[in-house]
CSV table of C-alpha atoms and ligand atoms in Angstrom, one decimal:
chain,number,residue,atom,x,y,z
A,1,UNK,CA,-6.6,34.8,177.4
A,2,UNK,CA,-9.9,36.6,178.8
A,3,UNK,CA,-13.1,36.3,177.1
A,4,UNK,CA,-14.2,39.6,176.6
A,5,UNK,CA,-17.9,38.4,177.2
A,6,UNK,CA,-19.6,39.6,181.0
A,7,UNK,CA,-22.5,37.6,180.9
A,8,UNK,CA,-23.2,35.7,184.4
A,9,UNK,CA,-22.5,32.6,184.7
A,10,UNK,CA,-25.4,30.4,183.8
A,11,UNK,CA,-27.2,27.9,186.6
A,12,UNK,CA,-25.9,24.3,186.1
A,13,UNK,CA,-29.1,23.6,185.0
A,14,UNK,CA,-28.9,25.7,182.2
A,15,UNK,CA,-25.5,24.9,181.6
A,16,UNK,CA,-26.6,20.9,181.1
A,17,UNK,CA,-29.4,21.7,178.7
A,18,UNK,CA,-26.7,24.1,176.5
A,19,UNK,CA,-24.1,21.3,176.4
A,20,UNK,CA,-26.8,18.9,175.4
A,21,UNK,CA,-28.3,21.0,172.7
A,22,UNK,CA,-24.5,21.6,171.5
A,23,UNK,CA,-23.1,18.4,171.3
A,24,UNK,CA,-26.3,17.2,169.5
A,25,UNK,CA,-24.9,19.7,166.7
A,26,UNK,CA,-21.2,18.7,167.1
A,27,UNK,CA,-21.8,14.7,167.4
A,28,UNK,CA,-20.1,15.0,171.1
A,29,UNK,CA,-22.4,14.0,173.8
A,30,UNK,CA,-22.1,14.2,178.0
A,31,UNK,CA,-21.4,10.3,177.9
A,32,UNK,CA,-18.8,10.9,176.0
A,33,UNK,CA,-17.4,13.5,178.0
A,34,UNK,CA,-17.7,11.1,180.8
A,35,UNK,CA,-16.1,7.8,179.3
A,36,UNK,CA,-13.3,10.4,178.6
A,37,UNK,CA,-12.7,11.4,182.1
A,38,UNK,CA,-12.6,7.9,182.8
A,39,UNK,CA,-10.0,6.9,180.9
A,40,UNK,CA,-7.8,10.1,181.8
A,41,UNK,CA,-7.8,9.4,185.2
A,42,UNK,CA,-4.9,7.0,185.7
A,43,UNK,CA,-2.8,9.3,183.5
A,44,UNK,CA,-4.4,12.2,186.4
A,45,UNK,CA,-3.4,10.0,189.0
A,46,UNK,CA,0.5,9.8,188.0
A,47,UNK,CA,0.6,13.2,187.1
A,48,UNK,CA,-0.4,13.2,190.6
A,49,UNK,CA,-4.2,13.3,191.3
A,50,UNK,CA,-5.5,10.7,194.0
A,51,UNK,CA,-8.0,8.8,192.0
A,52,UNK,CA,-10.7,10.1,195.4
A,53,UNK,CA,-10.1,13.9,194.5
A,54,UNK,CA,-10.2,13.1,190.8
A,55,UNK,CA,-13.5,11.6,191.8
A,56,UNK,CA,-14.5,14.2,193.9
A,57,UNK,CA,-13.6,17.2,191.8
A,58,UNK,CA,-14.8,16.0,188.2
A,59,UNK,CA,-18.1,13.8,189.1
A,60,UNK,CA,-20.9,15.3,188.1
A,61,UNK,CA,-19.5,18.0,186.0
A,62,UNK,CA,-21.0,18.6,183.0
A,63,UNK,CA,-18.6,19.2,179.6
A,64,UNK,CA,-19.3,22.7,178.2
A,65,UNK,CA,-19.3,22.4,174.6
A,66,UNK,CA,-18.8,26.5,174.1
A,67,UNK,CA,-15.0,26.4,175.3
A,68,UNK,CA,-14.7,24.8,171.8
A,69,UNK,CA,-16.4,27.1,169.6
A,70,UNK,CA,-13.6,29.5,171.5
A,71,UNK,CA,-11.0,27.4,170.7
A,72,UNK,CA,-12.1,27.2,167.0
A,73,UNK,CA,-13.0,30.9,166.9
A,74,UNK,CA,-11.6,32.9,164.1
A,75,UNK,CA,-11.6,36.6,164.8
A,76,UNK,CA,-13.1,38.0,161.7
A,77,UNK,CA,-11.2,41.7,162.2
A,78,UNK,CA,-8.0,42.4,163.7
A,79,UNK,CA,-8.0,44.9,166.3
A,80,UNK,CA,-5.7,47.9,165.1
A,81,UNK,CA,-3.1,48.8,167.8
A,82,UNK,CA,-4.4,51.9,168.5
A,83,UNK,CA,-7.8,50.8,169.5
A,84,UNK,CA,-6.4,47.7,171.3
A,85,UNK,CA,-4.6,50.5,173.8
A,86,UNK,CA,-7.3,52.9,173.9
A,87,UNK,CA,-9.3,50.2,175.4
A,88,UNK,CA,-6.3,49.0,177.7
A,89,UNK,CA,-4.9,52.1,178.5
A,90,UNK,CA,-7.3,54.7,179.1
A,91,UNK,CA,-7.9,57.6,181.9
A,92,UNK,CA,-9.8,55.1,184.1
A,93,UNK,CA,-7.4,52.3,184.1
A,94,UNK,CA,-4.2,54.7,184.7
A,95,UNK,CA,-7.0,56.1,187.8
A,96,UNK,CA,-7.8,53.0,189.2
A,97,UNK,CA,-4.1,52.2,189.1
A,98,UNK,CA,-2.8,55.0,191.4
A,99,UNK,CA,-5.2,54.2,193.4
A,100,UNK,CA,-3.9,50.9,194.0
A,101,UNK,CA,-0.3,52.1,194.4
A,102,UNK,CA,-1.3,53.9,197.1
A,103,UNK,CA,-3.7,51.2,198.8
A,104,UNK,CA,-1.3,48.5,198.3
A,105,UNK,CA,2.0,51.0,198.6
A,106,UNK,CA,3.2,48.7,201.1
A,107,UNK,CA,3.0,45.4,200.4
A,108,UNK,CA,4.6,46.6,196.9
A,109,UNK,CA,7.2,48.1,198.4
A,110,UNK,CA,7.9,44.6,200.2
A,111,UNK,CA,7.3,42.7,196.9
A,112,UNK,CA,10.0,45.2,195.3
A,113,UNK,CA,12.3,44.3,197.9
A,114,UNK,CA,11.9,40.6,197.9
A,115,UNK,CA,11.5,40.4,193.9
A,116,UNK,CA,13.3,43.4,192.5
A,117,UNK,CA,10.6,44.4,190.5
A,118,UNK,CA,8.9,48.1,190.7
A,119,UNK,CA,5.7,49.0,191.8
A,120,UNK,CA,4.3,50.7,188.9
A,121,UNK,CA,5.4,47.3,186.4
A,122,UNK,CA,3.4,44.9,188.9
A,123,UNK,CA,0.0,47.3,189.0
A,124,UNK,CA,0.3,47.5,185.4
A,125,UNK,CA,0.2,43.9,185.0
A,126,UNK,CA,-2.8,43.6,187.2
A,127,UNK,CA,-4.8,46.2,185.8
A,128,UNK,CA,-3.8,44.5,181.7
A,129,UNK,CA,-4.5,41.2,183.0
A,130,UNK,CA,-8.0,41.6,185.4
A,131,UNK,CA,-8.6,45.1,185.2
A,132,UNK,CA,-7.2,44.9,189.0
A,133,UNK,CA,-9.0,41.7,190.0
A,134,UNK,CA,-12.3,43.0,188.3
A,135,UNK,CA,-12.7,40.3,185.5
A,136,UNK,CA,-11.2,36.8,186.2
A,137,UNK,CA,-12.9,35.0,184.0
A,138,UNK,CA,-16.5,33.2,184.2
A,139,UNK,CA,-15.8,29.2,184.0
A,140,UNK,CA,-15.3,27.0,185.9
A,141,UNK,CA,-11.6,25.6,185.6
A,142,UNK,CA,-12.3,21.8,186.0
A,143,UNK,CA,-15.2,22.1,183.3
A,144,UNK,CA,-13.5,23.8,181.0
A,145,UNK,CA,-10.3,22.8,181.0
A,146,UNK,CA,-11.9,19.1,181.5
A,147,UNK,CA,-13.8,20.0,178.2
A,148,UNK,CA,-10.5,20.9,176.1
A,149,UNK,CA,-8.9,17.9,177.6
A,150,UNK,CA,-11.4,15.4,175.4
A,151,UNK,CA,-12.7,17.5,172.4
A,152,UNK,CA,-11.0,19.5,170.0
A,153,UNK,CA,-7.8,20.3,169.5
A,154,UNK,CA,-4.3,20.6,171.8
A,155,UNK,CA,-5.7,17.9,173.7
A,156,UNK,CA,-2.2,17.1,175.0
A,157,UNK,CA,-2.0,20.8,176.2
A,158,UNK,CA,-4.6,21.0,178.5
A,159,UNK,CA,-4.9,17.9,179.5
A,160,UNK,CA,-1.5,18.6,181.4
A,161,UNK,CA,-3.7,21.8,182.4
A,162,UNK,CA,-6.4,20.1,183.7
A,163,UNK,CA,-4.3,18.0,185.9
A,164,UNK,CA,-2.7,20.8,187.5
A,165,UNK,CA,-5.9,22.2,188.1
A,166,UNK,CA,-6.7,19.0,189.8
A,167,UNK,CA,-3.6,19.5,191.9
A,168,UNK,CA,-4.3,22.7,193.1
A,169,UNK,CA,-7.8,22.0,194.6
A,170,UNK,CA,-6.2,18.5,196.0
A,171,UNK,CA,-3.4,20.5,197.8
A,172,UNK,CA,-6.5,23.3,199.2
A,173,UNK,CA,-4.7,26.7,197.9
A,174,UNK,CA,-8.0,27.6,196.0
A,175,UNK,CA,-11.4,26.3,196.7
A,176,UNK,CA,-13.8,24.4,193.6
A,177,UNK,CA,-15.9,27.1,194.3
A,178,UNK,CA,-13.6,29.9,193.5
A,179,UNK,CA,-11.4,28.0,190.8
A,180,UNK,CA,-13.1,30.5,188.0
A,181,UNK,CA,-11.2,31.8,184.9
A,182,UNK,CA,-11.0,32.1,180.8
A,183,UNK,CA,-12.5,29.7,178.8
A,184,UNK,CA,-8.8,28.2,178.6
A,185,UNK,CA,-8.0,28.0,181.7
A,186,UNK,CA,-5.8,31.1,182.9
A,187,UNK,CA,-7.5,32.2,186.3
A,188,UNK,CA,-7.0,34.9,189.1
A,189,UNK,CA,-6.1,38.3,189.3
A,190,UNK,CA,-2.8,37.2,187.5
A,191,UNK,CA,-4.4,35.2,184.5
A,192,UNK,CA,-2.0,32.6,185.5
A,193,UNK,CA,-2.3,29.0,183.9
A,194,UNK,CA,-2.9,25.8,186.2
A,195,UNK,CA,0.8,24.8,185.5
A,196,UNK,CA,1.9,28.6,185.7
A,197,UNK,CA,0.8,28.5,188.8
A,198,UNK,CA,2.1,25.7,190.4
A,199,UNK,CA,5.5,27.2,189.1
A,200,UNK,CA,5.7,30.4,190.0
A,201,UNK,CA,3.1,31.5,192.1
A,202,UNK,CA,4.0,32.3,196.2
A,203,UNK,CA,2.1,32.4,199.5
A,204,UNK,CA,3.5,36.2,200.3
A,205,UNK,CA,0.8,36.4,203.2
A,206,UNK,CA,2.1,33.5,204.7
A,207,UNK,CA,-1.3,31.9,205.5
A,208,UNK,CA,0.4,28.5,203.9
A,209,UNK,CA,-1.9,28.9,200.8
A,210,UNK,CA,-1.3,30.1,197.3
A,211,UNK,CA,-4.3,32.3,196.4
A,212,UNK,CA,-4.2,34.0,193.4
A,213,UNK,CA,-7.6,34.7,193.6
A,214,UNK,CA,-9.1,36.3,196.6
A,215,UNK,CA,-5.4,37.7,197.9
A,216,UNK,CA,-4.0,40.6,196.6
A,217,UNK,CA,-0.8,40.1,198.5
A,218,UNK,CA,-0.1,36.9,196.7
A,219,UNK,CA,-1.4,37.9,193.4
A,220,UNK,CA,1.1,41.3,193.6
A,221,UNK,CA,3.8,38.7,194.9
A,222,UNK,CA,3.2,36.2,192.0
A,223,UNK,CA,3.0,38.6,189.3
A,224,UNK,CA,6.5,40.1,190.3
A,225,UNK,CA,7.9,36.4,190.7
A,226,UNK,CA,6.9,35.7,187.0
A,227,UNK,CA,8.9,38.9,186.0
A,228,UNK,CA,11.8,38.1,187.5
A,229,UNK,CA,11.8,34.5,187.1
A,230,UNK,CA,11.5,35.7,183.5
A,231,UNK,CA,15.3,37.8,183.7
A,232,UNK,CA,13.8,41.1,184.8
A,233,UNK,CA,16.6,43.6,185.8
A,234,UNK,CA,15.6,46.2,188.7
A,235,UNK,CA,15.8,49.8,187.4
A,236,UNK,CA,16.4,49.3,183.5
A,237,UNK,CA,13.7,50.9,181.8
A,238,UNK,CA,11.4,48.9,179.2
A,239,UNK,CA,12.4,51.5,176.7
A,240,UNK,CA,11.2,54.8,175.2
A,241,UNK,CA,9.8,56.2,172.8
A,242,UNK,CA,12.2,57.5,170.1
A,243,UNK,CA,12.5,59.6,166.8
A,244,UNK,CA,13.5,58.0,163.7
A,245,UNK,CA,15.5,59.5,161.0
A,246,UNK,CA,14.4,60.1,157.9
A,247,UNK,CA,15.3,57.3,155.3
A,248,UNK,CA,15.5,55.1,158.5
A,249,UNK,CA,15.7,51.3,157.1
A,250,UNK,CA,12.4,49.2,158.4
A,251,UNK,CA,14.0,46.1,158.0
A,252,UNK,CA,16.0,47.1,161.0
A,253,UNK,CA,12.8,46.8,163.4
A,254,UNK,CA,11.8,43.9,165.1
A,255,UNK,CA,11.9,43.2,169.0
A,256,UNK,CA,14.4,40.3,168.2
A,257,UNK,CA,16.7,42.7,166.0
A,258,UNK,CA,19.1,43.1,169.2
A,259,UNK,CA,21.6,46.3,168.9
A,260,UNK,CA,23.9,48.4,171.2
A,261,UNK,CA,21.7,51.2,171.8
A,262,UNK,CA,25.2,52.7,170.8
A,263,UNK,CA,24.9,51.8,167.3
A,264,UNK,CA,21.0,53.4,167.1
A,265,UNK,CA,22.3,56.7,168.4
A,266,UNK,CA,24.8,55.9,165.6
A,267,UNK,CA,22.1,55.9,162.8
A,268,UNK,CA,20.6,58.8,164.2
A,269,UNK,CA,17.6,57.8,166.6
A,270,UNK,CA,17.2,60.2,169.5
A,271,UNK,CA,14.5,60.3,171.9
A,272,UNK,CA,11.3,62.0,171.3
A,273,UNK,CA,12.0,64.7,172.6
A,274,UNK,CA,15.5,65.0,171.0
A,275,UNK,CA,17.8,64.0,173.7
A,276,UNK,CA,20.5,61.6,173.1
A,277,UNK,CA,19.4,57.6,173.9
A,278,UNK,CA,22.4,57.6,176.2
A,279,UNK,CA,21.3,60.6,178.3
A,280,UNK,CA,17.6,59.1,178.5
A,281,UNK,CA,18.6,56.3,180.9
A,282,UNK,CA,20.0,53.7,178.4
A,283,UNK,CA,24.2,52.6,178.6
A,284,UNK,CA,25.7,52.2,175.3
A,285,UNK,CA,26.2,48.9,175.2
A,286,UNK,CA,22.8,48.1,176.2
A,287,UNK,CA,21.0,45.7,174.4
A,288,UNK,CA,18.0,47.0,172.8
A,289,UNK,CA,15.8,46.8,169.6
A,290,UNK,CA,13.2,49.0,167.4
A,291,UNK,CA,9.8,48.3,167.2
A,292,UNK,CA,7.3,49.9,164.6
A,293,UNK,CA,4.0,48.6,166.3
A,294,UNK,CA,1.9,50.5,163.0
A,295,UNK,CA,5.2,50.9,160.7
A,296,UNK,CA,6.8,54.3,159.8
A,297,UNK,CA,4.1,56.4,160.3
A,298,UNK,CA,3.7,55.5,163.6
A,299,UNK,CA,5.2,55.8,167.3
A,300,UNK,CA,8.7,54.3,167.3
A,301,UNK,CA,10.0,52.6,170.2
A,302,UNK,CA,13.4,51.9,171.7
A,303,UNK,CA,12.4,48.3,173.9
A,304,UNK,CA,15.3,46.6,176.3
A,305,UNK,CA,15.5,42.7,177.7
A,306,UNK,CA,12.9,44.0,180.4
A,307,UNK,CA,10.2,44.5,177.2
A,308,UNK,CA,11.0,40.8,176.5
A,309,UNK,CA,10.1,40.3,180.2
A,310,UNK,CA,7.0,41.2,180.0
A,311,UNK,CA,6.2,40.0,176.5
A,312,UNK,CA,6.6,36.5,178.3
A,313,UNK,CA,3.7,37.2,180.2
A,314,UNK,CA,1.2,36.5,177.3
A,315,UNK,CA,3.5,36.1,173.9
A,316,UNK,CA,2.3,39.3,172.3
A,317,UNK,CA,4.1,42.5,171.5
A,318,UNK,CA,0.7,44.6,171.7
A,319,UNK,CA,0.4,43.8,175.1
A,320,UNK,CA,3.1,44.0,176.3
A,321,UNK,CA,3.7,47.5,175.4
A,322,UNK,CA,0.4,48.1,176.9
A,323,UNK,CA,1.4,47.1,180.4
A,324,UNK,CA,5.0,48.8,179.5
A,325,UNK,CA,2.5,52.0,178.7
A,326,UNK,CA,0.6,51.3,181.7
A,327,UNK,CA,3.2,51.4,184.1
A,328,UNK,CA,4.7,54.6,182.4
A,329,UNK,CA,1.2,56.7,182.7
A,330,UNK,CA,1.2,55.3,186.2
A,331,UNK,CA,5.0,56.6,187.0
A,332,UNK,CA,3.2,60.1,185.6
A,333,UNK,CA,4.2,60.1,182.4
A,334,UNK,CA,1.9,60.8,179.5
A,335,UNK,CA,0.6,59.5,176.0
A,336,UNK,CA,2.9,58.4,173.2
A,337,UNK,CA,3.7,62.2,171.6
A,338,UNK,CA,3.7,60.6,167.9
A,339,UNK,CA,0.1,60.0,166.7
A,340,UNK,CA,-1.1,56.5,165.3
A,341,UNK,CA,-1.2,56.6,161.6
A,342,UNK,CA,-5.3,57.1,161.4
A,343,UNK,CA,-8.0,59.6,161.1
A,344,UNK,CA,-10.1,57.8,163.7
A,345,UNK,CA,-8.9,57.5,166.7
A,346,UNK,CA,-9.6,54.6,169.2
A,347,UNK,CA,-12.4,54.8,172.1
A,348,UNK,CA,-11.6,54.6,175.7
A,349,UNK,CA,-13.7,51.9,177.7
A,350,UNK,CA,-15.6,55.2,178.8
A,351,UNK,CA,-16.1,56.4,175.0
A,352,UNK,CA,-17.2,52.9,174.5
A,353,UNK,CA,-20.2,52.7,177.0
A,354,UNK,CA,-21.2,55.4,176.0
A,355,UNK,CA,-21.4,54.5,172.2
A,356,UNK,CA,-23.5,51.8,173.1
A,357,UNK,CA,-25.7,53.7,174.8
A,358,UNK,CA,-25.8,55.8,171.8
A,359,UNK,CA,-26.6,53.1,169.9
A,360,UNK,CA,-28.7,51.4,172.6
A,361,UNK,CA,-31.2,54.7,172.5
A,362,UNK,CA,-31.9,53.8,168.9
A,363,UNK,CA,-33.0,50.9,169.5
A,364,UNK,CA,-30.1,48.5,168.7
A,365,UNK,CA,-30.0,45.2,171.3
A,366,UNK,CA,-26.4,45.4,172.0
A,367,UNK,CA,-26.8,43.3,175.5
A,368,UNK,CA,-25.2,44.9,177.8
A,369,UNK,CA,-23.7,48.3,178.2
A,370,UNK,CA,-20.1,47.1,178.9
A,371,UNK,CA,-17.7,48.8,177.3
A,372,UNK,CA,-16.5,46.1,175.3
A,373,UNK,CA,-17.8,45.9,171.4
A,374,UNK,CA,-18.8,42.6,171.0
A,375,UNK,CA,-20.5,41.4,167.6
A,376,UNK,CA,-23.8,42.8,168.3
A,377,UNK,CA,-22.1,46.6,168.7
A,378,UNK,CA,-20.3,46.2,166.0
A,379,UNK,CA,-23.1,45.1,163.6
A,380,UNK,CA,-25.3,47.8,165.5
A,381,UNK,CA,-22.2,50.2,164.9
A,382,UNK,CA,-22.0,48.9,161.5
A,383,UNK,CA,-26.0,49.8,160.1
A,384,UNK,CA,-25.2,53.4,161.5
A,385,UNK,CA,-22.0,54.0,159.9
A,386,UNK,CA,-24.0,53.3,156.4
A,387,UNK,CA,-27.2,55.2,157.7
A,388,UNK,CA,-24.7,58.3,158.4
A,389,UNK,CA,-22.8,57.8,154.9
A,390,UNK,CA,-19.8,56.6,156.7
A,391,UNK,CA,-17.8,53.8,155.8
A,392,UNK,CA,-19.9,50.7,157.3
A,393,UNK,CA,-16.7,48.6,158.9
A,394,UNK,CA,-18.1,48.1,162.3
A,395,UNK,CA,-15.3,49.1,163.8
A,396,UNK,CA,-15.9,51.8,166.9
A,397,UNK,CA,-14.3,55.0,166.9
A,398,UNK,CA,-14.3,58.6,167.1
A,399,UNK,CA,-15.7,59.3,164.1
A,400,UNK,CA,-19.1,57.0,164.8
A,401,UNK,CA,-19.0,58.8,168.3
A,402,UNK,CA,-19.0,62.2,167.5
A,403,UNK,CA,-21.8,61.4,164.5
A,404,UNK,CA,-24.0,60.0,167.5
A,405,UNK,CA,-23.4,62.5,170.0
A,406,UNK,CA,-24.3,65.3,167.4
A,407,UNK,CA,-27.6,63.5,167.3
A,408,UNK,CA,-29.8,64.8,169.8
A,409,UNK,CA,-32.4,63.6,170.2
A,410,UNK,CA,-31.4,59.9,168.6
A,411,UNK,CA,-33.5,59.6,165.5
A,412,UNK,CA,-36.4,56.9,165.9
A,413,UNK,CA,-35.6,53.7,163.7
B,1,CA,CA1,-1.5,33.3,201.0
């Protein structure tokens, strides 16, 4: 739900003349925006909004057209597995996540007590979702989610959003101020939803507010209350991964392809390192599928209900194993031992900056050096790999690095 963009927020001002030049293009105009509001707020008011906060938190806002182009945006590449985890699990995430264990050791050990949910799963989920509180997100909630409620599409969706962002600045838990997140509304060190929130989210600090976005405490608390909300089960691992057999049949994959692990040891899977699935924490009759995140060739994984868990988070089997990696690295344990099916491995945020730089020192504008390979890297990335007479994909990885690196000095353009 994060935009990958960094840029600051821009000054109102400029925010105004954006949404005017915008909506001049899209035939949707600030009056518009403004009838709109008024007609939503009696459906605001019995979903719960007093028509003076609905006042007071949406007059004067200005729509911002650009949470639409979002909404509409079509990526033009997928990201391939293995560079979606290099990104989200590299050296300085699985770092910066030990170090929180041990700042935060004991309010996670209450939150494991309260919640029944380890440590290492709640940091993971942090560092996945914010990179530890780092990057919450850049609009305002209100605006944005005010913006989606008139234009566009799933109207009806965020509308009920919008109102329960209404309903958290009415009750006080967050300030206007501090109400900042994705361009679709998830927000805080949690990425929760307006409506997510007002669910599951708890006051573990007991100050008598909710703050999922200046208190760690509550964030940590929240996080573990979506989990087990969600069915988590207290010391059953997410799964492993395993070894397939040869001839193994692909069809039989698939998160929702529930088995006894029984009948997998049955057919031969064993876990990567050979032993039996029942001597690697798993009971028999446990319920468990195979998943084939890049097909045969790739790591195979044994995943339990708690894998489900934590696919509920954001609806995605990617990231959820990365958060299921996460936690593993941060418990000690070490990369996936099968390699991803490719020649070119995936960057690290680290390897990442530092192509940009690369790329930067010949004279590429690739904004700022950030670690994240927006459309400017990647069509900077893109005129090197055919300068080099590799193939030009735009995609980053080790190949283009090492090619750059080699270059010393960077050749003038
Ligand atoms: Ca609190």
């Amino acid at each position: 739900m994060r935009s990958p963009e960094r840029r600051a927020a821009l000054p109102l001002a400029a925010l105004v003349l954006l949404a005017g030049c915008v909506s001049h293009v899209r035939g949707q105009t600030q009056a518009e925006f403004e009838q709109c509001l008024g007609r939503l707020q009696p459906a605001a008011q019995k979903a719960g909004v007093e028509p003076a906060s609905f006042r007071r938190y949406t007059q004067g806002t200005p729509a911002d057209f650009t949470v639409l182009e979002k909404l509409d945006y079509q990526p033009e590449f997928k990201l391939a597995i293995w560079d979606y985890l290099a990104g989200l699990v590299d050296d300085e995430r699985v770092a910066d996540g030990k170090e929180r264990l041990q700042r935060y050791a004991a309010v996670l050990r209450q939150v494991e007590a309260t919640y029944g949910v380890d440590a290492a799963t709640v940091v993971a989920v942090w560092g996945v979702e914010s990179d530890y509180g780092r990057i919450t997100g850049k609009y305002p909630l209100v605006q944005a989610l005010g913006t989606l409620s008139c234009f566009g599409r799933r109207q009806d969706y965020f509308r009920g959003e919008f109102f329960a962002a209404l309903r958290i600045l009415q009750r006080g838990d967050i300030a206007p101020e501090r109400l900042y997140g994705s361009w679709a509304g998830a927000f805080g060190h949690t990425q929760f939803m307006p409506q997510t929130y007002e669910r599951l989210a708890v006051d573990f600090d007991g100050d008598g507010r909710r703050d999922l976005v200046d208190n760690s405490a509550d964030a940590l608390a929240s996080t573990a209350n979506f989990l087990r909300r969600g069915g988590w089960q207290n010391g059953l691992t997410w799964g492993f991964e395993v070894r397939l057999p040869p001839g193994f049949d692909p069809s039989l994959a698939g998160r929702k392809n529930k088995r006894p692990a029984s009948e997998w040891a049955a057919r031969g899977i064993v876990a990567v390192d050979g032993k039996n699935l029942a001597n690697s924490g798993l009971a028999e009759g446990e319920r468990t599928a195979i998943l084939l995140p890049a097909g045969m060739r790739g790591p195979a994984f044994i995943v339990t209900r708690n894998f489900d868990v934590i696919y509920g988070y954001n609806a995605a089997e990617s990231y959820a194993l990365a958060i299921a990696h996460l936690a593993d690295r941060l418990r000690g344990g070490g990369p996936f031992v099968t390699p991803w099916p490719t020649d070119d491995a995936g960057l690290s945020r680290a390897e990442r900056r530092e192509l940009q730089t690369l790329l930067a020192a010949r004279g590429y504008d690739i904004g700022a050096i950030d670690g994240a390979l927006g459309e400017k890297s990647r069509a900077a990335i893109k005129q090197e790999q055919g300068r080099l007479g590799q193939e030009a994909t735009g995609r980053g990885g080790q190949k283009i690095l090492r090619a750059l690196r080699a270059e010393q000095p960077a050749p003038p353009r």
